[in-house]
PDB file of C-alpha atoms and ligand atoms in Angstrom:
ATOM      1  CA  MET A   1     101.609  91.474 115.683  1.00 47.00           C
ATOM      2  CA  ALA A   2     102.148  95.321 115.341  1.00 47.00           C
ATOM      3  CA  SER A   3     102.798  95.310 119.349  1.00 48.00           C
ATOM      4  CA  ASP A   4     104.905  98.600 119.203  1.00 52.00           C
ATOM      5  CA  THR A   5     102.022 100.531 118.118  1.00 51.00           C
ATOM      6  CA  PRO A   6      99.743 102.501 120.729  1.00 59.00           C
ATOM      7  CA  ALA A   7      96.978 100.271 121.583  1.00 78.00           C
ATOM      8  CA  ARG A   8      94.186 100.701 119.187  1.00 88.00           C
ATOM      9  CA  THR A   9      90.850  99.597 120.256  1.00 91.00           C
ATOM     10  CA  SER A  10      89.635  98.665 116.777  1.00 96.00           C
ATOM     11  CA  PRO A  11      91.943  97.124 113.961  1.00 97.00           C
ATOM     12  CA  THR A  12      93.275  98.604 110.661  1.00 98.00           C
ATOM     13  CA  ILE A  13      92.521  96.204 107.855  1.00 98.00           C
ATOM     14  CA  ILE A  14      94.119  96.482 104.592  1.00 98.00           C
ATOM     15  CA  ILE A  15      92.314  94.909 101.721  1.00 98.00           C
ATOM     16  CA  THR A  16      94.422  94.747  98.819  1.00 98.00           C
ATOM     17  CA  GLY A  17      94.662  92.859  95.219  1.00 98.00           C
ATOM     18  CA  THR A  18      94.876  93.538  91.700  1.00 98.00           C
ATOM     19  CA  PRO A  19      92.128  95.723  90.415  1.00 97.00           C
ATOM     20  CA  GLY A  20      88.901  93.751  89.890  1.00 98.00           C
ATOM     21  CA  THR A  21      89.521  91.146  92.551  1.00 98.00           C
ATOM     22  CA  GLY A  22      86.664  92.347  94.635  1.00 98.00           C
ATOM     23  CA  LYS A  23      88.318  94.581  97.232  1.00 98.00           C
ATOM     24  CA  THR A  24      85.425  97.213  97.274  1.00 98.00           C
ATOM     25  CA  THR A  25      82.745  94.468  97.190  1.00 98.00           C
ATOM     26  CA  THR A  26      84.451  92.669 100.074  1.00 98.00           C
ATOM     27  CA  ALA A  27      84.741  95.854 102.062  1.00 98.00           C
ATOM     28  CA  GLN A  28      81.109  96.832 101.438  1.00 98.00           C
ATOM     29  CA  LEU A  29      79.811  93.603 102.700  1.00 98.00           C
ATOM     30  CA  LEU A  30      82.422  93.426 105.662  1.00 98.00           C
ATOM     31  CA  LEU A  31      80.837  96.950 106.745  1.00 98.00           C
ATOM     32  CA  GLU A  32      77.505  95.255 106.888  1.00 98.00           C
ATOM     33  CA  GLU A  33      78.651  92.195 108.868  1.00 98.00           C
ATOM     34  CA  SER A  34      81.310  93.577 111.080  1.00 98.00           C
ATOM     35  CA  PRO A  35      80.727  93.344 114.843  1.00 96.00           C
ATOM     36  CA  ILE A  36      82.169  96.797 115.235  1.00 96.00           C
ATOM     37  CA  PRO A  37      81.832  99.940 113.309  1.00 96.00           C
ATOM     38  CA  LEU A  38      84.438 100.287 110.413  1.00 98.00           C
ATOM     39  CA  THR A  39      84.997 103.028 108.097  1.00 98.00           C
ATOM     40  CA  HIS A  40      85.781 102.027 104.526  1.00 98.00           C
ATOM     41  CA  ILE A  41      88.286 104.018 102.657  1.00 98.00           C
ATOM     42  CA  ASN A  42      88.681 103.414  98.983  1.00 98.00           C
ATOM     43  CA  VAL A  43      92.155 104.894  98.734  1.00 98.00           C
ATOM     44  CA  GLY A  44      91.978 105.518  94.809  1.00 97.00           C
ATOM     45  CA  ASP A  45      88.845 107.722  95.342  1.00 97.00           C
ATOM     46  CA  LEU A  46      90.376 109.583  98.194  1.00 98.00           C
ATOM     47  CA  VAL A  47      93.504 110.449  96.137  1.00 97.00           C
ATOM     48  CA  LYS A  48      90.856 111.711  93.484  1.00 96.00           C
ATOM     49  CA  GLU A  49      88.696 113.511  95.890  1.00 97.00           C
ATOM     50  CA  ARG A  50      91.309 115.217  97.894  1.00 97.00           C
ATOM     51  CA  GLY A  51      93.754 115.836  95.143  1.00 96.00           C
ATOM     52  CA  LEU A  52      96.723 113.621  96.673  1.00 97.00           C
ATOM     53  CA  HIS A  53      98.175 113.374  93.319  1.00 96.00           C
ATOM     54  CA  GLU A  54     100.638 115.129  90.896  1.00 95.00           C
ATOM     55  CA  GLY A  55      98.086 114.819  87.874  1.00 94.00           C
ATOM     56  CA  PHE A  56      96.617 112.351  85.365  1.00 93.00           C
ATOM     57  CA  ASP A  57      98.967 109.886  83.609  1.00 88.00           C
ATOM     58  CA  ASP A  58      97.356 109.405  80.144  1.00 84.00           C
ATOM     59  CA  GLU A  59      99.760 106.693  79.252  1.00 79.00           C
ATOM     60  CA  TRP A  60      98.739 104.612  82.382  1.00 76.00           C
ATOM     61  CA  GLY A  61      95.044 105.698  82.627  1.00 78.00           C
ATOM     62  CA  SER A  62      95.470 106.576  86.355  1.00 85.00           C
ATOM     63  CA  TYR A  63      96.399 109.363  88.763  1.00 92.00           C
ATOM     64  CA  THR A  64     100.148 109.539  89.695  1.00 95.00           C
ATOM     65  CA  VAL A  65      99.769 109.559  93.501  1.00 97.00           C
ATOM     66  CA  ASP A  66     101.550 112.221  95.545  1.00 98.00           C
ATOM     67  CA  GLU A  67     102.843 109.359  98.162  1.00 97.00           C
ATOM     68  CA  ASP A  68     103.796 111.870 101.035  1.00 98.00           C
ATOM     69  CA  LYS A  69     100.549 113.637 100.798  1.00 98.00           C
ATOM     70  CA  LEU A  70      98.670 110.458 100.944  1.00 98.00           C
ATOM     71  CA  LEU A  71     100.372 109.095 103.948  1.00 98.00           C
ATOM     72  CA  ASP A  72     100.013 112.379 105.823  1.00 98.00           C
ATOM     73  CA  GLU A  73      96.209 112.103 104.997  1.00 98.00           C
ATOM     74  CA  LEU A  74      95.859 108.496 106.072  1.00 98.00           C
ATOM     75  CA  GLU A  75      98.285 108.590 109.100  1.00 97.00           C
ATOM     76  CA  PRO A  76      95.826 109.779 111.859  1.00 96.00           C
ATOM     77  CA  ILE A  77      92.975 107.502 110.402  1.00 96.00           C
ATOM     78  CA  ALA A  78      94.933 104.310 110.192  1.00 96.00           C
ATOM     79  CA  SER A  79      96.695 104.889 113.589  1.00 94.00           C
ATOM     80  CA  GLN A  80      93.292 105.219 115.231  1.00 94.00           C
ATOM     81  CA  GLY A  81      91.881 102.241 113.735  1.00 96.00           C
ATOM     82  CA  GLY A  82      88.564 101.011 112.902  1.00 97.00           C
ATOM     83  CA  VAL A  83      89.252 101.300 109.080  1.00 98.00           C
ATOM     84  CA  ILE A  84      89.421  99.294 105.885  1.00 98.00           C
ATOM     85  CA  LEU A  85      91.905 100.599 103.647  1.00 98.00           C
ATOM     86  CA  ASP A  86      91.005  99.288 100.255  1.00 98.00           C
ATOM     87  CA  TRP A  87      93.898  99.733  97.556  1.00 98.00           C
ATOM     88  CA  HIS A  88      95.320  97.928  94.793  1.00 97.00           C
ATOM     89  CA  THR A  89      98.847  98.333  96.238  1.00 97.00           C
ATOM     90  CA  CYS A  90      99.866  98.079  99.868  1.00 97.00           C
ATOM     91  CA  GLU A  91     103.584  98.417 100.185  1.00 96.00           C
ATOM     92  CA  LEU A  92     103.284 102.238 100.784  1.00 97.00           C
ATOM     93  CA  PHE A  93     101.470 101.541 104.180  1.00 98.00           C
ATOM     94  CA  PRO A  94     103.625 101.457 107.192  1.00 97.00           C
ATOM     95  CA  GLU A  95     103.887  98.061 109.009  1.00 97.00           C
ATOM     96  CA  ARG A  96     102.646  99.724 112.230  1.00 96.00           C
ATOM     97  CA  TRP A  97      99.482 100.540 110.573  1.00 97.00           C
ATOM     98  CA  ALA A  98      98.343  97.201 109.695  1.00 97.00           C
ATOM     99  CA  ASP A  99      96.583  94.516 111.961  1.00 97.00           C
ATOM    100  CA  LEU A 100      95.463  92.417 109.261  1.00 98.00           C
ATOM    101  CA  VAL A 101      96.342  92.453 105.600  1.00 98.00           C
ATOM    102  CA  VAL A 102      94.005  90.522 103.069  1.00 98.00           C
ATOM    103  CA  VAL A 103      95.148  89.850  99.584  1.00 98.00           C
ATOM    104  CA  LEU A 104      92.306  88.933  97.240  1.00 98.00           C
ATOM    105  CA  ARG A 105      93.006  86.595  94.319  1.00 98.00           C
ATOM    106  CA  CYS A 106      91.096  85.688  91.292  1.00 98.00           C
ATOM    107  CA  ASN A 107      91.875  83.610  88.372  1.00 97.00           C
ATOM    108  CA  HIS A 108      92.925  85.416  85.431  1.00 95.00           C
ATOM    109  CA  THR A 109      90.049  84.494  82.826  1.00 96.00           C
ATOM    110  CA  GLN A 110      87.544  85.872  85.375  1.00 98.00           C
ATOM    111  CA  LEU A 111      89.651  88.772  86.220  1.00 98.00           C
ATOM    112  CA  TRP A 112      89.775  89.708  82.386  1.00 98.00           C
ATOM    113  CA  ASP A 113      86.007  89.582  81.925  1.00 98.00           C
ATOM    114  CA  ARG A 114      85.527  91.801  85.150  1.00 98.00           C
ATOM    115  CA  LEU A 115      87.961  94.343  83.976  1.00 98.00           C
ATOM    116  CA  GLU A 116      86.426  94.197  80.395  1.00 98.00           C
ATOM    117  CA  LYS A 117      82.938  94.687  81.897  1.00 98.00           C
ATOM    118  CA  ARG A 118      84.479  97.940  83.614  1.00 96.00           C
ATOM    119  CA  GLY A 119      85.201  99.341  80.260  1.00 95.00           C
ATOM    120  CA  TYR A 120      89.092  99.242  80.904  1.00 93.00           C
ATOM    121  CA  PRO A 121      91.360  99.687  77.785  1.00 91.00           C
ATOM    122  CA  LEU A 122      93.062  96.466  76.415  1.00 94.00           C
ATOM    123  CA  LYS A 123      96.340  97.612  77.592  1.00 92.00           C
ATOM    124  CA  LYS A 124      95.316  98.117  81.150  1.00 92.00           C
ATOM    125  CA  ILE A 125      93.282  94.774  81.256  1.00 96.00           C
ATOM    126  CA  GLN A 126      96.446  92.955  79.900  1.00 96.00           C
ATOM    127  CA  GLU A 127      98.905  94.815  82.431  1.00 95.00           C
ATOM    128  CA  ASN A 128      96.378  93.905  85.534  1.00 97.00           C
ATOM    129  CA  ASN A 129      95.920  90.325  84.190  1.00 98.00           C
ATOM    130  CA  GLU A 130      99.517  89.793  83.927  1.00 98.00           C
ATOM    131  CA  ALA A 131     100.056  91.330  87.281  1.00 98.00           C
ATOM    132  CA  GLU A 132      97.562  88.981  88.997  1.00 98.00           C
ATOM    133  CA  ILE A 133      99.465  86.010  87.067  1.00 98.00           C
ATOM    134  CA  MET A 134     102.747  87.187  88.425  1.00 98.00           C
ATOM    135  CA  GLU A 135     101.346  87.600  92.010  1.00 98.00           C
ATOM    136  CA  VAL A 136     102.556  91.120  92.072  1.00 98.00           C
ATOM    137  CA  VAL A 137     100.564  92.450  94.887  1.00 98.00           C
ATOM    138  CA  ALA A 138     100.463  89.212  96.741  1.00 98.00           C
ATOM    139  CA  GLU A 139     104.408  89.363  96.768  1.00 98.00           C
ATOM    140  CA  GLU A 140     104.226  93.057  97.777  1.00 98.00           C
ATOM    141  CA  ALA A 141     102.282  92.041 100.933  1.00 98.00           C
ATOM    142  CA  ARG A 142     104.442  89.069 101.673  1.00 98.00           C
ATOM    143  CA  SER A 143     107.525  91.307 101.590  1.00 98.00           C
ATOM    144  CA  SER A 144     105.871  94.287 103.370  1.00 98.00           C
ATOM    145  CA  TYR A 145     104.249  92.737 106.390  1.00 98.00           C
ATOM    146  CA  PRO A 146     104.863  89.883 108.873  1.00 98.00           C
ATOM    147  CA  LYS A 147     103.483  86.638 107.591  1.00 96.00           C
ATOM    148  CA  GLU A 148     101.292  86.095 110.460  1.00 97.00           C
ATOM    149  CA  ILE A 149      98.965  89.047 109.488  1.00 98.00           C
ATOM    150  CA  VAL A 150      98.800  88.504 105.691  1.00 98.00           C
ATOM    151  CA  VAL A 151      96.190  86.202 104.365  1.00 98.00           C
ATOM    152  CA  GLU A 152      95.487  85.473 100.728  1.00 98.00           C
ATOM    153  CA  LEU A 153      91.783  84.616  99.949  1.00 98.00           C
ATOM    154  CA  THR A 154      90.196  83.677  96.542  1.00 98.00           C
ATOM    155  CA  SER A 155      87.536  85.976  95.390  1.00 98.00           C
ATOM    156  CA  GLU A 156      85.891  84.200  92.432  1.00 98.00           C
ATOM    157  CA  GLY A 157      82.293  83.524  93.428  1.00 96.00           C
ATOM    158  CA  THR A 158      79.685  84.760  95.777  1.00 97.00           C
ATOM    159  CA  GLU A 159      80.386  81.906  97.898  1.00 98.00           C
ATOM    160  CA  ASP A 160      83.815  83.081  98.248  1.00 98.00           C
ATOM    161  CA  LEU A 161      82.706  86.446  99.045  1.00 98.00           C
ATOM    162  CA  GLU A 162      80.564  85.403 101.941  1.00 98.00           C
ATOM    163  CA  SER A 163      83.084  82.898 103.339  1.00 98.00           C
ATOM    164  CA  ASN A 164      86.004  85.672 102.978  1.00 98.00           C
ATOM    165  CA  VAL A 165      83.885  88.107 104.934  1.00 98.00           C
ATOM    166  CA  SER A 166      82.887  85.718 107.680  1.00 98.00           C
ATOM    167  CA  ARG A 167      86.397  84.771 108.267  1.00 98.00           C
ATOM    168  CA  ILE A 168      87.449  88.351 108.622  1.00 98.00           C
ATOM    169  CA  VAL A 169      84.534  88.884 111.014  1.00 98.00           C
ATOM    170  CA  GLN A 170      85.879  86.011 112.849  1.00 98.00           C
ATOM    171  CA  TRP A 171      89.114  87.531 112.894  1.00 98.00           C
ATOM    172  CA  ILE A 172      87.666  90.976 114.211  1.00 98.00           C
ATOM    173  CA  GLN A 173      86.208  89.119 117.086  1.00 97.00           C
ATOM    174  CA  ALA A 174      89.282  87.433 117.965  1.00 96.00           C
ATOM    175  CA  TRP A 175      91.345  90.697 117.674  1.00 96.00           C
ATOM    176  CA  ARG A 176      88.998  92.434 119.997  1.00 94.00           C
ATOM    177  CA  GLU A 177      89.044  89.646 122.679  1.00 92.00           C
ATOM    178  CA  THR A 178      92.957  89.810 122.730  1.00 91.00           C
ATOM    179  CA  HIS A 179      92.989  93.746 122.554  1.00 88.00           C
ATOM    180  CA  GLN A 180      90.342  94.483 125.129  1.00 78.00           C
ATOM    181  CA  SER A 181      92.500  93.653 128.075  1.00 64.00           C
ATOM    182  CA  ALA A 182      95.285  95.482 126.372  1.00 54.00           C
ATOM    183  CA  GLY A 183      93.124  98.575 126.209  1.00 49.00           C
ATOM    184  CA  THR A 184      92.025  98.262 129.804  1.00 47.00           C
ATOM    185  CA  GLU A 185      95.643  97.852 131.078  1.00 44.00           C
ATOM    186  CA  SER A 186      96.901 101.304 129.597  1.00 38.00           C
TER     187      SER A 186
HETATM  188  P1  DAT B   1      87.946  95.894  93.123  1.00 63.57           P
HETATM  189  O1  DAT B   1      87.536  96.687  94.176  1.00 63.57           O
HETATM  190  O2  DAT B   1      89.222  94.914  93.503  1.00 63.57           O
HETATM  191  O3  DAT B   1      88.681  96.652  91.883  1.00 63.57           O
HETATM  192  P2  DAT B   1      85.240  95.070  92.872  1.00 63.57           P
HETATM  193  O4  DAT B   1      84.907  94.869  94.093  1.00 63.57           O
HETATM  194  O5  DAT B   1      84.934  96.459  92.157  1.00 63.57           O
HETATM  195  O6  DAT B   1      86.918  94.992  92.783  1.00 63.57           O
HETATM  196  O7  DAT B   1      84.720  94.019  91.880  1.00 63.57           O
HETATM  197  C1  DAT B   1      84.840  93.991  90.555  1.00 63.57           C
HETATM  198  C2  DAT B   1      83.693  93.262  89.789  1.00 63.57           C
HETATM  199  O8  DAT B   1      83.766  91.988  90.219  1.00 63.57           O
HETATM  200  C3  DAT B   1      82.358  93.635  90.454  1.00 63.57           C
HETATM  201  O9  DAT B   1      81.512  93.748  89.373  1.00 63.57           O
HETATM  202  C4  DAT B   1      82.096  92.633  91.519  1.00 63.57           C
HETATM  203  C5  DAT B   1      82.687  91.426  91.063  1.00 63.57           C
HETATM  204  N1  DAT B   1      83.135  90.442  92.172  1.00 63.57           N
HETATM  205  C6  DAT B   1      84.266  90.895  93.054  1.00 63.57           C
HETATM  206  N2  DAT B   1      84.523  89.903  93.721  1.00 63.57           N
HETATM  207  C7  DAT B   1      83.413  88.981  93.401  1.00 63.57           C
HETATM  208  C8  DAT B   1      83.005  87.767  93.960  1.00 63.57           C
HETATM  209  N3  DAT B   1      83.678  87.112  95.004  1.00 63.57           N
HETATM  210  N4  DAT B   1      82.063  86.946  93.625  1.00 63.57           N
HETATM  211  C9  DAT B   1      81.360  87.347  92.571  1.00 63.57           C
HETATM  212  N5  DAT B   1      81.605  88.612  91.829  1.00 63.57           N
HETATM  213  C10 DAT B   1      82.614  89.417  92.458  1.00 63.57           C
END
């Protein structure tokens, strides 16, 4: 599990999934319940705020990300750890950054409703819905990271939200136990 990286005292957790699957909601609850302080980075917001893009693409209704700039911005943060990276894609992030990759999943009917409520244009709802059905983000995660650190979690109701967060909290506790000794050795 990312053993070639310098020892981090806090993990870097990637929360990914199709837009609307609940990444931000999950990350926010995790911030409250985590046994250690974490910083939540909504990567889409960061791209906008720091201008890490090549302009707005009207056809796709999103910013065209400048990947090099984004990686440079995130490198020191992700390497240090204690961070949740929340984004609708994950394959750009180097394997060495990731201690845990959570892929949130949601049935397509519910996803459709969530994106409609968000006011997305029909084309964007359809594209995201199809991506969820085709498991695009889950497949990206499976092919980009070791399978031991990738976990797919259903995020359809409040019970899911709570159980997902408590699972991640347990994982953080276990991670700390195994990495505390690693930290004192170096
Ligand atoms: P994302 O960050 O993946 O785009 P979000 O966290 O903004 O998604 O959630 C989209 C909407 O769905 C928002 O109104 C909250 C709701 N939602 C997400 N996960 C949920 C869950 N497990 N139970 C109930 N509602 C959820």
